mmCIF file of C-alpha atoms in Angstrom:
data_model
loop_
_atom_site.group_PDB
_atom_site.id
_atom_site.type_symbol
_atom_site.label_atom_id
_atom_site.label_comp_id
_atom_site.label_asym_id
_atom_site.label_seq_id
_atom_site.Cartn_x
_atom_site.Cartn_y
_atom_site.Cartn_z
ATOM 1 C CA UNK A 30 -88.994 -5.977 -63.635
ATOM 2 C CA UNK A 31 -87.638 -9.543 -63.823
ATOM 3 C CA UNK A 32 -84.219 -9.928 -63.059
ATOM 4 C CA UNK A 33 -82.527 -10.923 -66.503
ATOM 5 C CA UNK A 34 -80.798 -14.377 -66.751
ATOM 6 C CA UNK A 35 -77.076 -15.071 -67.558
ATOM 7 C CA UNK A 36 -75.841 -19.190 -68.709
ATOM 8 C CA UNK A 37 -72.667 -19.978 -66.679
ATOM 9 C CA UNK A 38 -71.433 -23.319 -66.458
ATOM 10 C CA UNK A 39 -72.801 -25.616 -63.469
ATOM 11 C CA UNK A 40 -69.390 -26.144 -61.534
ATOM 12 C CA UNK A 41 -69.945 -21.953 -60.853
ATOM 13 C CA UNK A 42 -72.623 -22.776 -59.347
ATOM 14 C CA UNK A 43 -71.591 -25.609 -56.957
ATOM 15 C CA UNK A 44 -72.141 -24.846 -53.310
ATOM 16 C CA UNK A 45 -72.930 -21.236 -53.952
ATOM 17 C CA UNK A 46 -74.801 -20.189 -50.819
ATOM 18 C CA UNK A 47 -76.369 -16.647 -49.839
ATOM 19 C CA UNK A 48 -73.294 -14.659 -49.103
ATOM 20 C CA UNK A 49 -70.903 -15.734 -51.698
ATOM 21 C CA UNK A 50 -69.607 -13.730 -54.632
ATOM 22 C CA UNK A 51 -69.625 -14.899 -57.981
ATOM 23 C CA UNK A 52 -67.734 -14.085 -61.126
ATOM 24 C CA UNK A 53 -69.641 -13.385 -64.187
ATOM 25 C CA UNK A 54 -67.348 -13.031 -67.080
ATOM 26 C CA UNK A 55 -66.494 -14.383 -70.680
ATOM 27 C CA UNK A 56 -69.041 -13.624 -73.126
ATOM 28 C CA UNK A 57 -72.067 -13.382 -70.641
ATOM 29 C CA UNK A 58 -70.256 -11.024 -68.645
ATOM 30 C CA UNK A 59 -69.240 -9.068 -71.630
ATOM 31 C CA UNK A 60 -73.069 -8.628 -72.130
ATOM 32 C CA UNK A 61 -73.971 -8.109 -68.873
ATOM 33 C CA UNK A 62 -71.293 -5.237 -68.553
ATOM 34 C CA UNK A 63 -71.199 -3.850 -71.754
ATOM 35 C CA UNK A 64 -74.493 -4.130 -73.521
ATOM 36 C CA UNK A 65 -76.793 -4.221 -70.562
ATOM 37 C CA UNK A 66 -75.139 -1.945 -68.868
ATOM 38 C CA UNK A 67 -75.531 -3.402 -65.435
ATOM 39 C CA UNK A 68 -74.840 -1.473 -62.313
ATOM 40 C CA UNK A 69 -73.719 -2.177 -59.036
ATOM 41 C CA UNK A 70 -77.222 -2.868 -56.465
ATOM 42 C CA UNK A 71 -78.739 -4.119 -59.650
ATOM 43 C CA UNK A 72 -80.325 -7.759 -59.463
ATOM 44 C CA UNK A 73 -79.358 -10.371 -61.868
ATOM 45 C CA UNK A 74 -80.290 -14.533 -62.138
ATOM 46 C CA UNK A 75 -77.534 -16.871 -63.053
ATOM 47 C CA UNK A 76 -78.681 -20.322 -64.066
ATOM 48 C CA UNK A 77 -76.935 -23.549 -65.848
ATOM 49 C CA UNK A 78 -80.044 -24.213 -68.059
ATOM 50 C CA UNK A 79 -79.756 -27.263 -66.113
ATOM 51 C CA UNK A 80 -82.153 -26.765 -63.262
ATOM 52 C CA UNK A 81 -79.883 -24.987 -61.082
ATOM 53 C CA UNK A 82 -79.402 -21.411 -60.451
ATOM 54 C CA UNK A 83 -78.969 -18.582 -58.216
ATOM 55 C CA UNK A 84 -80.308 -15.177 -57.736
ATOM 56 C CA UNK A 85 -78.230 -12.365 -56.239
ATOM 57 C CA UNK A 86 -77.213 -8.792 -56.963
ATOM 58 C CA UNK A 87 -74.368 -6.874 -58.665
ATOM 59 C CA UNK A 88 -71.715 -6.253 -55.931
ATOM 60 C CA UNK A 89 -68.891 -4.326 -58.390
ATOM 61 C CA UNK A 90 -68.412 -4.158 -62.100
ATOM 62 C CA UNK A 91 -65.222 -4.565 -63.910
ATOM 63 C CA UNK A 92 -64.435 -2.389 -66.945
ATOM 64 C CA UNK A 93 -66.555 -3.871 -69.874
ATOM 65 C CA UNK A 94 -66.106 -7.752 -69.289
ATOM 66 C CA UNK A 95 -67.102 -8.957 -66.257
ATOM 67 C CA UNK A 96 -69.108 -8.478 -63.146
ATOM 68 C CA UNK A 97 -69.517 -9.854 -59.403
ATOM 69 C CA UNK A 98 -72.434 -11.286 -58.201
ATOM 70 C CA UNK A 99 -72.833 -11.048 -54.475
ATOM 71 C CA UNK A 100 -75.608 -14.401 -54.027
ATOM 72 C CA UNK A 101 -78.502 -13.485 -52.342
ATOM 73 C CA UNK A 102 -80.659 -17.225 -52.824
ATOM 74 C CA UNK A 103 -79.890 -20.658 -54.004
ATOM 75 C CA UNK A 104 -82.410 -21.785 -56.987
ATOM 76 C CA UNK A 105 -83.559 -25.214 -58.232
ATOM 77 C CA UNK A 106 -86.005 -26.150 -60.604
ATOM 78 C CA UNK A 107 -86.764 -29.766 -60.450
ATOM 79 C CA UNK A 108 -86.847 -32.403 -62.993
ATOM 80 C CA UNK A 109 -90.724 -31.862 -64.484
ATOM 81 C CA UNK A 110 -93.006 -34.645 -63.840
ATOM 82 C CA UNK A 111 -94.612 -35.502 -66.886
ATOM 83 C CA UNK A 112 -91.898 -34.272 -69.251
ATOM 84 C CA UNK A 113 -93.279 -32.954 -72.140
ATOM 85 C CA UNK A 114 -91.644 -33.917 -75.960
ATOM 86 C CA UNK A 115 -92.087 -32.506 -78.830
ATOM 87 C CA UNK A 116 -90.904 -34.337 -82.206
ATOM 88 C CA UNK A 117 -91.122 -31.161 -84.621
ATOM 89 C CA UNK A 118 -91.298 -32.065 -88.181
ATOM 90 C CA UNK A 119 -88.964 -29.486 -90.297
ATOM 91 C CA UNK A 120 -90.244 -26.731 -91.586
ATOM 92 C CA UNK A 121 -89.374 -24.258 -94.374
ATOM 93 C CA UNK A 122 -87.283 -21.366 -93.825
ATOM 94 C CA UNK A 123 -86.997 -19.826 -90.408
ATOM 95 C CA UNK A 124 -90.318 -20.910 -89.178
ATOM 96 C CA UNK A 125 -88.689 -23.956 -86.790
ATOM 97 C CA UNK A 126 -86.622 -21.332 -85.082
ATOM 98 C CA UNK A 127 -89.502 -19.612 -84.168
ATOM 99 C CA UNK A 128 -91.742 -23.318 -83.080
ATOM 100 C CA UNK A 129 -88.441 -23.521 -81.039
ATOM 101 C CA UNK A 130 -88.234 -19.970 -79.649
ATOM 102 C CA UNK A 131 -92.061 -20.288 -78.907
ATOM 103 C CA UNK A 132 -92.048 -23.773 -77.204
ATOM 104 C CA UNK A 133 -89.547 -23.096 -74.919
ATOM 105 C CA UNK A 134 -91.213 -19.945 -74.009
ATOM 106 C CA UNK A 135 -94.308 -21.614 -73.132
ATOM 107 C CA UNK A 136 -92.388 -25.070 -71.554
ATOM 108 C CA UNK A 137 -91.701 -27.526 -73.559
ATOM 109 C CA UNK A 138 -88.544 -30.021 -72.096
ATOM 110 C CA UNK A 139 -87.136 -31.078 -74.906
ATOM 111 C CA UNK A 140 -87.404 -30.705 -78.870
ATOM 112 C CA UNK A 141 -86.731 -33.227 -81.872
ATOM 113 C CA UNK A 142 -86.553 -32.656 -85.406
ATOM 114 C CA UNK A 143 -87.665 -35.163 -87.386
ATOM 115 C CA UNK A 144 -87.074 -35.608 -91.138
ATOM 116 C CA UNK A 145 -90.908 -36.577 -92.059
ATOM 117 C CA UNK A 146 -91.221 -38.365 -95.616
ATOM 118 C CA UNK A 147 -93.220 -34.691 -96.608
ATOM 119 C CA UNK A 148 -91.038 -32.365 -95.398
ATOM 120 C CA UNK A 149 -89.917 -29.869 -98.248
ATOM 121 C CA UNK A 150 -86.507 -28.571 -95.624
ATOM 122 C CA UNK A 151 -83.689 -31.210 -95.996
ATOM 123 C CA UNK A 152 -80.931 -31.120 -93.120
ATOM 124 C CA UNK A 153 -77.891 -32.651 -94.890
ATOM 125 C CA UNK A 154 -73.979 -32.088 -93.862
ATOM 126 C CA UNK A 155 -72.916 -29.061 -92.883
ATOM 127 C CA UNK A 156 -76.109 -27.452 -93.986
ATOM 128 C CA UNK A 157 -78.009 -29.492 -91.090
ATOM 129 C CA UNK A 158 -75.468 -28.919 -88.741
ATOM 130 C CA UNK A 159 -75.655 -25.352 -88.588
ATOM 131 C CA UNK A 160 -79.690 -25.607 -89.087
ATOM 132 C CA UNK A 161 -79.179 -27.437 -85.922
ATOM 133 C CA UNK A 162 -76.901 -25.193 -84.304
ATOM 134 C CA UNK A 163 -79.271 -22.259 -84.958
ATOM 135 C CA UNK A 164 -82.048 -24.265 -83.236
ATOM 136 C CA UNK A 165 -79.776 -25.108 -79.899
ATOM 137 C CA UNK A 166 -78.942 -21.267 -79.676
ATOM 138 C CA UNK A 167 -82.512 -20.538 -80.625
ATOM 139 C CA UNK A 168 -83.567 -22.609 -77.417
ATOM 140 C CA UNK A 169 -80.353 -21.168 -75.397
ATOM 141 C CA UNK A 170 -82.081 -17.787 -75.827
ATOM 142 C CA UNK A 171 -85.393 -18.217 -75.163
ATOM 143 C CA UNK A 172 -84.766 -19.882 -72.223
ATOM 144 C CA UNK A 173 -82.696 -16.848 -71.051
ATOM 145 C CA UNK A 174 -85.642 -14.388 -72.274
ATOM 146 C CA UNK A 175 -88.203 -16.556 -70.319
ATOM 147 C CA UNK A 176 -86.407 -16.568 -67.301
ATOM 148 C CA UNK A 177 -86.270 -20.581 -67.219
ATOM 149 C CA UNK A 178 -83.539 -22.276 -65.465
ATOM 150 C CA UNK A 179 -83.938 -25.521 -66.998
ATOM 151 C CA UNK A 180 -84.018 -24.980 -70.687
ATOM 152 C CA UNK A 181 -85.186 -27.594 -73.322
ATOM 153 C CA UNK A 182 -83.152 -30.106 -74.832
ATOM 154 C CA UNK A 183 -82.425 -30.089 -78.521
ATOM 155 C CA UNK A 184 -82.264 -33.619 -79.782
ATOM 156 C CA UNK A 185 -80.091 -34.656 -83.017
ATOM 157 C CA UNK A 186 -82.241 -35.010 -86.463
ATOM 158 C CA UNK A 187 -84.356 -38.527 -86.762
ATOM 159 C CA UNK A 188 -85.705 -40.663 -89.174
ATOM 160 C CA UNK A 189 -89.501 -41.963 -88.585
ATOM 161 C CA UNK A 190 -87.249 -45.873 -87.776
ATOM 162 C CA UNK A 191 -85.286 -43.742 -85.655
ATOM 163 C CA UNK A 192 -88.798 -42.096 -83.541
ATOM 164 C CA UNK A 193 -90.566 -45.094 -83.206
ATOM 165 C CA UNK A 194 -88.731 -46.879 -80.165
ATOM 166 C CA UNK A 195 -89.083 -43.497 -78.583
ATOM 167 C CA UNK A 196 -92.697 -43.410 -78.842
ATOM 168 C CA UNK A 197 -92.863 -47.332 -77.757
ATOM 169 C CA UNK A 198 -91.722 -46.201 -74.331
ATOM 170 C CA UNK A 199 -93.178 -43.302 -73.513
ATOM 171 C CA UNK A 200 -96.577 -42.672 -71.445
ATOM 172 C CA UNK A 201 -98.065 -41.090 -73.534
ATOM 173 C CA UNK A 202 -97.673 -40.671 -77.445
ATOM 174 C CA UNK A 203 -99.998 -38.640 -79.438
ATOM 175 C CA UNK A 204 -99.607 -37.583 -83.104
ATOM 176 C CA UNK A 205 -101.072 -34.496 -84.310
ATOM 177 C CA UNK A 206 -103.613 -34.489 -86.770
ATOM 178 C CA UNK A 207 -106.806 -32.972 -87.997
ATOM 179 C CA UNK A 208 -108.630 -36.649 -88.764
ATOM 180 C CA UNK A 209 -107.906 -37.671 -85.708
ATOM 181 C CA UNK A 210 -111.158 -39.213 -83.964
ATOM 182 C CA UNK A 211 -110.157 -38.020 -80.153
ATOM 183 C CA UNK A 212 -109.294 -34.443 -78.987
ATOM 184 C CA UNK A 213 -105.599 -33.914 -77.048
ATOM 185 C CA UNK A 214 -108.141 -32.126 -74.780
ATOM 186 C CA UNK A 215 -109.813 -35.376 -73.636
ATOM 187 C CA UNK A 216 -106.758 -37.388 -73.822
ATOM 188 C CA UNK A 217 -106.043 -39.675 -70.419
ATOM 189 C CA UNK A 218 -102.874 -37.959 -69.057
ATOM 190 C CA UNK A 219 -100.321 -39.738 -66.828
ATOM 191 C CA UNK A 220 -98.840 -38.426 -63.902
ATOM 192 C CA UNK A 221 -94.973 -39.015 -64.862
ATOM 193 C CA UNK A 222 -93.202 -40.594 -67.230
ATOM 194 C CA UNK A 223 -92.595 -39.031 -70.967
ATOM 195 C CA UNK A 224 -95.333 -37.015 -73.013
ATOM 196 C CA UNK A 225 -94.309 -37.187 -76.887
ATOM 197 C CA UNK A 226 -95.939 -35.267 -79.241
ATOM 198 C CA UNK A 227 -95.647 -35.646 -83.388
ATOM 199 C CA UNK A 228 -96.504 -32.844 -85.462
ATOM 200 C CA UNK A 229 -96.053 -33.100 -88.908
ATOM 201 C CA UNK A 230 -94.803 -30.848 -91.919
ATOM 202 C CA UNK A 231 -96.733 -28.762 -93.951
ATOM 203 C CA UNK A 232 -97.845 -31.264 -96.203
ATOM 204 C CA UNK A 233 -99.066 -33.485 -93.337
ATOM 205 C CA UNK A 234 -98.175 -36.952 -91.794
ATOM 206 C CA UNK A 235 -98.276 -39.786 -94.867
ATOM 207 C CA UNK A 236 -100.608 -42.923 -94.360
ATOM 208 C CA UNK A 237 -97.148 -45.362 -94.327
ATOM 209 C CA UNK A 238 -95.853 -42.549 -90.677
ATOM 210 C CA UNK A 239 -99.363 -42.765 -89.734
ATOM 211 C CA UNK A 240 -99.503 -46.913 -89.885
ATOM 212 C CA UNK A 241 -95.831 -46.651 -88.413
ATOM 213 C CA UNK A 242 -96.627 -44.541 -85.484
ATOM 214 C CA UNK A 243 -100.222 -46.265 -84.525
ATOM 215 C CA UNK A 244 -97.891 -49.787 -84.462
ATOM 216 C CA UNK A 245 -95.757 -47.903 -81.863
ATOM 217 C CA UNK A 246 -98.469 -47.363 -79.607
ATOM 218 C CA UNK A 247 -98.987 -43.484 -81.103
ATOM 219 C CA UNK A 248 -102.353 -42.546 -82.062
ATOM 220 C CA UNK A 249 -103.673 -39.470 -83.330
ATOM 221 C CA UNK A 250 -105.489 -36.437 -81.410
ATOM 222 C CA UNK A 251 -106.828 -33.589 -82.944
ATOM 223 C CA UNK A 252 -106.131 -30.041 -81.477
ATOM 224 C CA UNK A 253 -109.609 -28.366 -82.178
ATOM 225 C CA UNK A 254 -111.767 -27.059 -84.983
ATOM 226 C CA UNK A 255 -108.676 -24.989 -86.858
ATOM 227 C CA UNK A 256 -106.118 -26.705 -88.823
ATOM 228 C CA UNK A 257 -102.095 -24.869 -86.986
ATOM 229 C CA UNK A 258 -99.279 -24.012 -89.058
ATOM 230 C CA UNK A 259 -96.395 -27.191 -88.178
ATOM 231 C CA UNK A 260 -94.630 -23.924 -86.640
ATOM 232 C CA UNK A 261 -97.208 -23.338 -84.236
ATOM 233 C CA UNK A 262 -98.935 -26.369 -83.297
ATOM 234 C CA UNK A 263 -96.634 -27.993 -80.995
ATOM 235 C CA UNK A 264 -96.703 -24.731 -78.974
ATOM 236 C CA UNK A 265 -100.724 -24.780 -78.698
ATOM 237 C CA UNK A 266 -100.149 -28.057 -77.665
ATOM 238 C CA UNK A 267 -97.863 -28.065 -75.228
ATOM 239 C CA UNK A 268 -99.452 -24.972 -73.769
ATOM 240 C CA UNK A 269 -102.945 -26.990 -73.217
ATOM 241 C CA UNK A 270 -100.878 -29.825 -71.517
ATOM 242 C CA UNK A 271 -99.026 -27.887 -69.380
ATOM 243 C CA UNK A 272 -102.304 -26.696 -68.411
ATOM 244 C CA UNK A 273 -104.276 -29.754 -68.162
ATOM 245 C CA UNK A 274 -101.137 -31.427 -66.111
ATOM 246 C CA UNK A 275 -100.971 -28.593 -63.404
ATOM 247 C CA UNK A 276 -97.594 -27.773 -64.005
ATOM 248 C CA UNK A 277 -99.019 -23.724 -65.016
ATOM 249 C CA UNK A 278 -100.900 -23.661 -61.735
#
């Protein structure tokens, strides 16, 4: 079984090197102890969601807070060449947790919620801040479950003015959509550089984000045959460019 993964901050994990021992405490370590149960001889992954990380073993347990972590290897996960973006129009209810949960399971770098002109979900004061919040933990733990050491970024809410520079300068922008006349499959792919995909609410991209997006350089690819939920179509996507880019090989 996978060794299970525990967020500490990066200065822990400065010049750790095979040999050291590490202390796992605050609320990780209260998991780790407490509700995992973890044993001494048992193997655990700490990472900074940043890239970096280390894999070692539990050298002595203390009560029901913390742990030690005797290091067994050093860990890094380099920056990921192209990056993949996805601009996730908001859903209703929970369903952009889940296109969260499920695109950073499959390897998506970073996330952006975007306030389309048809989305039904408003994110306004505090109610936006915590929808937010929910999505940043939502990535936190997947990330953990997926055993990733570089976990995807969760951007701040944007307008369509706010996307298009964005999708100016990246290497690639693509908006979802079943009219669209090529298929993401076929789609020229670069070698670095950004990857931004759109993918619109449930009632669809309008004609004026459409216009908007094709003026930023942002054309639209269709997925296949099926039309996706808005939950679930940044994940197919993402999967068949992670795919078609080499980075699952």
């Amino acid at each position: 079984m996978t060794a299970p993964v525990f967020v500490v901050e990066s200065a822990l994990l400065a010049g750790a090197a095979p040999g050291a021992v590490l202390r796992l405490d605050g609320p990780e370590g209260r998991h780790a102890a407490a509700v995992k149960r973890l044993a001494p001889g048992e193997a655990v992954t700490l990472a900074d969601g940043l890239g970096h990380g280390v894999d070692g073993t539990v050298s002595a347990v203390h009560g029901k807070d913390a742990l030690d972590i005797a290091v067994v290897a050093v860990r890094e996960e380099p920056a990921p060449a192209p990056r993949i973006t996805v601009v996730q129009a908001l859903p209703k209810g929970d369903r952009g947790e889940v296109a969260v949960e499920t695109m950073t399971e499959v390897g998506v770098d970073a996330v952006i919620p975007w306030a389309a002109s048809r989305c039904i979900t408003q994110w306004k004061g505090e109610r936006g801040a915590k929808a937010l919040a929910k999505w940043r933990a939502t990535a936190r733990e997947a990330g953990k479950q997926s055993r990733r050491l570089r976990f995807p970024e969760i951007h701040d809410l944007v307008t369509t003015r706010q996307l298009l520079p964005l999708l100016g300068a990246a290497a690639l922008a693509a908006v979802l959509h079943e009219d669209g006349a090529a298929p993401l499959a076929a789609a020229p792919l670069p070698d670095s550089g950004d990857i931004v995909l759109v993918v619109g609410p449930e009632g669809g991209v309008s004609p004026e984000e459409l216009a908007a997006f094709a003026g930023a350089g942002a054309l639209p690819y269709r997925l296949g045959p099926s039309v996706l939920r808005t939950s679930t179509a940044g994940v197919a996507a993402g999967a068949l460019l992670l795919g078609r880019t080499g980075r699952w090989s």
